[in-house]
Coordinates of N, CA and C in Angstrom, one line a residue:
G1 N -99.3 161.1 16.1 CA -98.1 160.7 16.2 C -98.0 159.1 16.2
G2 N -96.8 158.4 16.0 CA -96.6 157.2 16.2 C -96.6 156.3 14.9
A3 N -96.8 157.1 13.7 CA -97.2 156.3 12.5 C -95.6 155.9 11.8
P4 N -95.8 154.8 11.1 CA -94.7 154.7 10.3 C -94.6 155.4 9.0
V5 N -93.6 155.9 8.7 CA -93.4 156.9 7.5 C -92.6 156.4 6.5
F6 N -93.2 155.9 5.2 CA -92.3 155.6 4.1 C -91.9 156.8 3.2
S7 N -90.6 157.0 3.4 CA -90.0 158.2 2.6 C -90.1 158.2 1.3
E8 N -89.7 157.0 0.7 CA -89.9 156.8 -0.8 C -91.3 156.7 -1.3
L9 N -92.4 156.4 -0.6 CA -93.6 156.2 -1.2 C -94.5 157.4 -1.0
K10 N -94.9 158.1 -2.0 CA -95.5 159.4 -1.9 C -96.9 159.4 -2.1
T11 N -97.9 160.2 -1.4 CA -99.2 160.5 -1.5 C -99.4 161.9 -1.7
N12 N -99.9 162.5 -2.6 CA -100.2 163.9 -2.8 C -98.7 164.6 -2.6
G13 N -97.7 164.0 -3.1 CA -96.4 164.7 -3.0 C -95.7 164.4 -1.6
K14 N -96.4 163.8 -0.7 CA -95.9 163.8 0.7 C -95.5 162.3 1.0
P15 N -94.6 162.0 2.0 CA -94.1 160.6 2.2 C -95.5 160.0 2.9
L16 N -95.7 158.7 2.6 CA -96.7 157.9 3.0 C -96.5 157.7 4.5
R17 N -97.7 158.0 5.1 CA -97.9 157.8 6.8 C -99.0 156.8 6.9
V18 N -98.7 155.7 7.6 CA -99.9 154.7 7.8 C -100.3 154.9 9.4
H19 N -101.4 155.7 9.5 CA -101.8 156.1 10.9 C -102.2 154.9 11.7
P20 N -101.8 154.9 12.8 CA -102.2 153.7 13.8 C -103.6 153.6 14.0
K21 N -103.9 152.4 14.0 CA -105.4 151.9 14.6 C -105.5 150.8 15.4
T22 N -106.1 151.0 16.5 CA -106.0 149.8 17.4 C -106.5 148.5 16.7
G23 N -105.7 147.3 16.9 CA -106.2 146.1 16.4 C -105.7 145.8 15.0
S24 N -105.1 146.9 14.4 CA -104.5 146.7 13.0 C -103.1 146.4 12.9
A25 N -102.6 146.0 11.8 CA -101.3 145.8 11.6 C -100.8 146.2 10.0
V26 N -99.5 146.4 9.9 CA -99.0 146.9 8.6 C -98.0 145.9 8.1
L27 N -98.0 145.3 7.0 CA -97.2 144.0 6.5 C -96.7 144.6 5.2
W28 N -95.4 144.4 5.0 CA -94.7 144.8 3.6 C -93.5 143.8 3.4
E29 N -93.2 143.5 2.2 CA -91.9 142.9 1.9 C -90.8 143.6 1.7
N30 N -89.7 143.4 2.4 CA -88.4 144.3 2.3 C -87.5 144.1 1.1
L31 N -88.0 142.7 0.4 CA -87.0 142.3 -0.6 C -87.8 142.2 -1.9
R32 N -87.1 142.5 -3.0 CA -87.7 142.4 -4.3 C -87.7 140.9 -4.8
P33 N -88.6 140.4 -5.9 CA -88.4 139.0 -6.2 C -87.0 138.5 -6.4
D34 N -86.0 139.3 -6.8 CA -84.7 138.9 -7.1 C -83.9 138.7 -5.8
G35 N -84.4 139.0 -4.7 CA -83.7 138.9 -3.4 C -82.9 140.0 -3.1
N36 N -83.0 141.1 -3.8 CA -82.3 142.6 -3.3 C -83.3 143.2 -2.5
G37 N -82.8 144.2 -1.7 CA -83.4 145.2 -1.1 C -84.5 145.9 -1.8
N38 N -85.6 146.4 -1.3 CA -86.5 147.1 -2.0 C -86.4 148.5 -1.3
P39 N -85.7 149.5 -2.0 CA -85.7 150.8 -1.2 C -86.9 151.4 -1.1
M40 N -88.1 151.1 -1.8 CA -89.4 151.6 -1.6 C -89.9 151.4 -0.2
T41 N -89.3 150.4 0.4 CA -89.8 150.1 1.9 C -89.1 150.9 2.9
R42 N -88.1 151.8 2.6 CA -87.4 152.5 3.7 C -88.4 153.2 4.6
H43 N -88.4 153.1 5.8 CA -89.4 153.7 6.7 C -88.7 154.0 8.1
G44 N -89.4 154.9 8.9 CA -89.1 155.2 10.2 C -90.4 155.4 11.0
G45 N -90.3 155.4 12.2 CA -91.3 155.4 13.0 C -91.4 156.9 13.8
E46 N -92.4 157.3 13.5 CA -92.7 158.9 14.3 C -93.0 158.7 15.8
P47 N -92.5 159.5 16.5 CA -92.7 159.3 17.9 C -94.2 159.5 18.3
V48 N -94.7 158.9 19.4 CA -96.0 159.2 19.9 C -96.1 160.5 20.6
T49 N -97.3 161.3 20.2 CA -97.2 162.6 20.6 C -98.4 162.7 21.8
C50 N -99.1 161.6 22.2 CA -100.1 161.6 23.1 C -99.5 161.1 24.5
S51 N -99.7 161.8 25.4 CA -99.1 161.2 26.7 C -99.9 160.1 27.2
H52 N -101.0 159.8 26.9 CA -101.9 158.7 27.5 C -101.8 157.6 26.5
V53 N -100.9 157.5 25.6 CA -101.0 156.4 24.5 C -99.6 155.6 24.6
E54 N -99.6 154.4 24.3 CA -98.5 153.5 24.3 C -98.3 153.0 23.0
K55 N -97.3 152.9 22.4 CA -96.8 152.6 21.0 C -96.2 151.0 21.3
I56 N -96.7 150.0 20.6 CA -96.4 148.7 20.6 C -95.8 148.3 19.3
G57 N -94.6 147.9 19.1 CA -94.1 147.3 17.8 C -93.6 145.9 17.8
L58 N -93.9 145.3 16.7 CA -93.5 144.0 16.7 C -92.9 143.6 15.1
N59 N -91.6 143.1 15.3 CA -90.9 142.8 14.0 C -91.1 141.3 13.8
A60 N -91.4 140.9 12.6 CA -91.5 139.4 12.1 C -91.0 139.2 10.9
W61 N -90.1 138.2 10.8 CA -89.3 137.8 9.5 C -89.9 136.5 9.0
F62 N -90.2 136.7 7.9 CA -90.9 135.3 7.1 C -89.8 134.9 6.0
G63 N -89.6 133.6 5.9 CA -88.8 133.1 5.0 C -89.7 132.4 3.9
D64 N -89.3 132.6 2.6 CA -89.9 132.0 1.6 C -89.1 131.0 0.8
R65 N -87.9 130.7 1.3 CA -86.9 129.8 0.6 C -86.4 128.9 1.8
A66 N -85.9 127.9 1.3 CA -85.2 127.0 2.3 C -84.1 127.6 3.1
W67 N -83.8 127.3 4.1 CA -82.5 127.9 4.9 C -81.5 126.9 4.5
M68 N -80.2 127.6 4.1 CA -79.2 126.9 3.8 C -78.1 126.9 5.0

């Protein structure tokens, strides 16, 4: 458990799950080049299912245009 699940991205007909690995990160762009949201990046986080494991999340926003 604990994987982010991308409901719109499929592998073998099932939603893409990115299984956690210590020391790794997952990064994606939420916007298309035209500035609109990318529905393919919709995701949710699965609950952690191991009692001795801690899930740590970090959100980071990066700007590629000047702030107005």
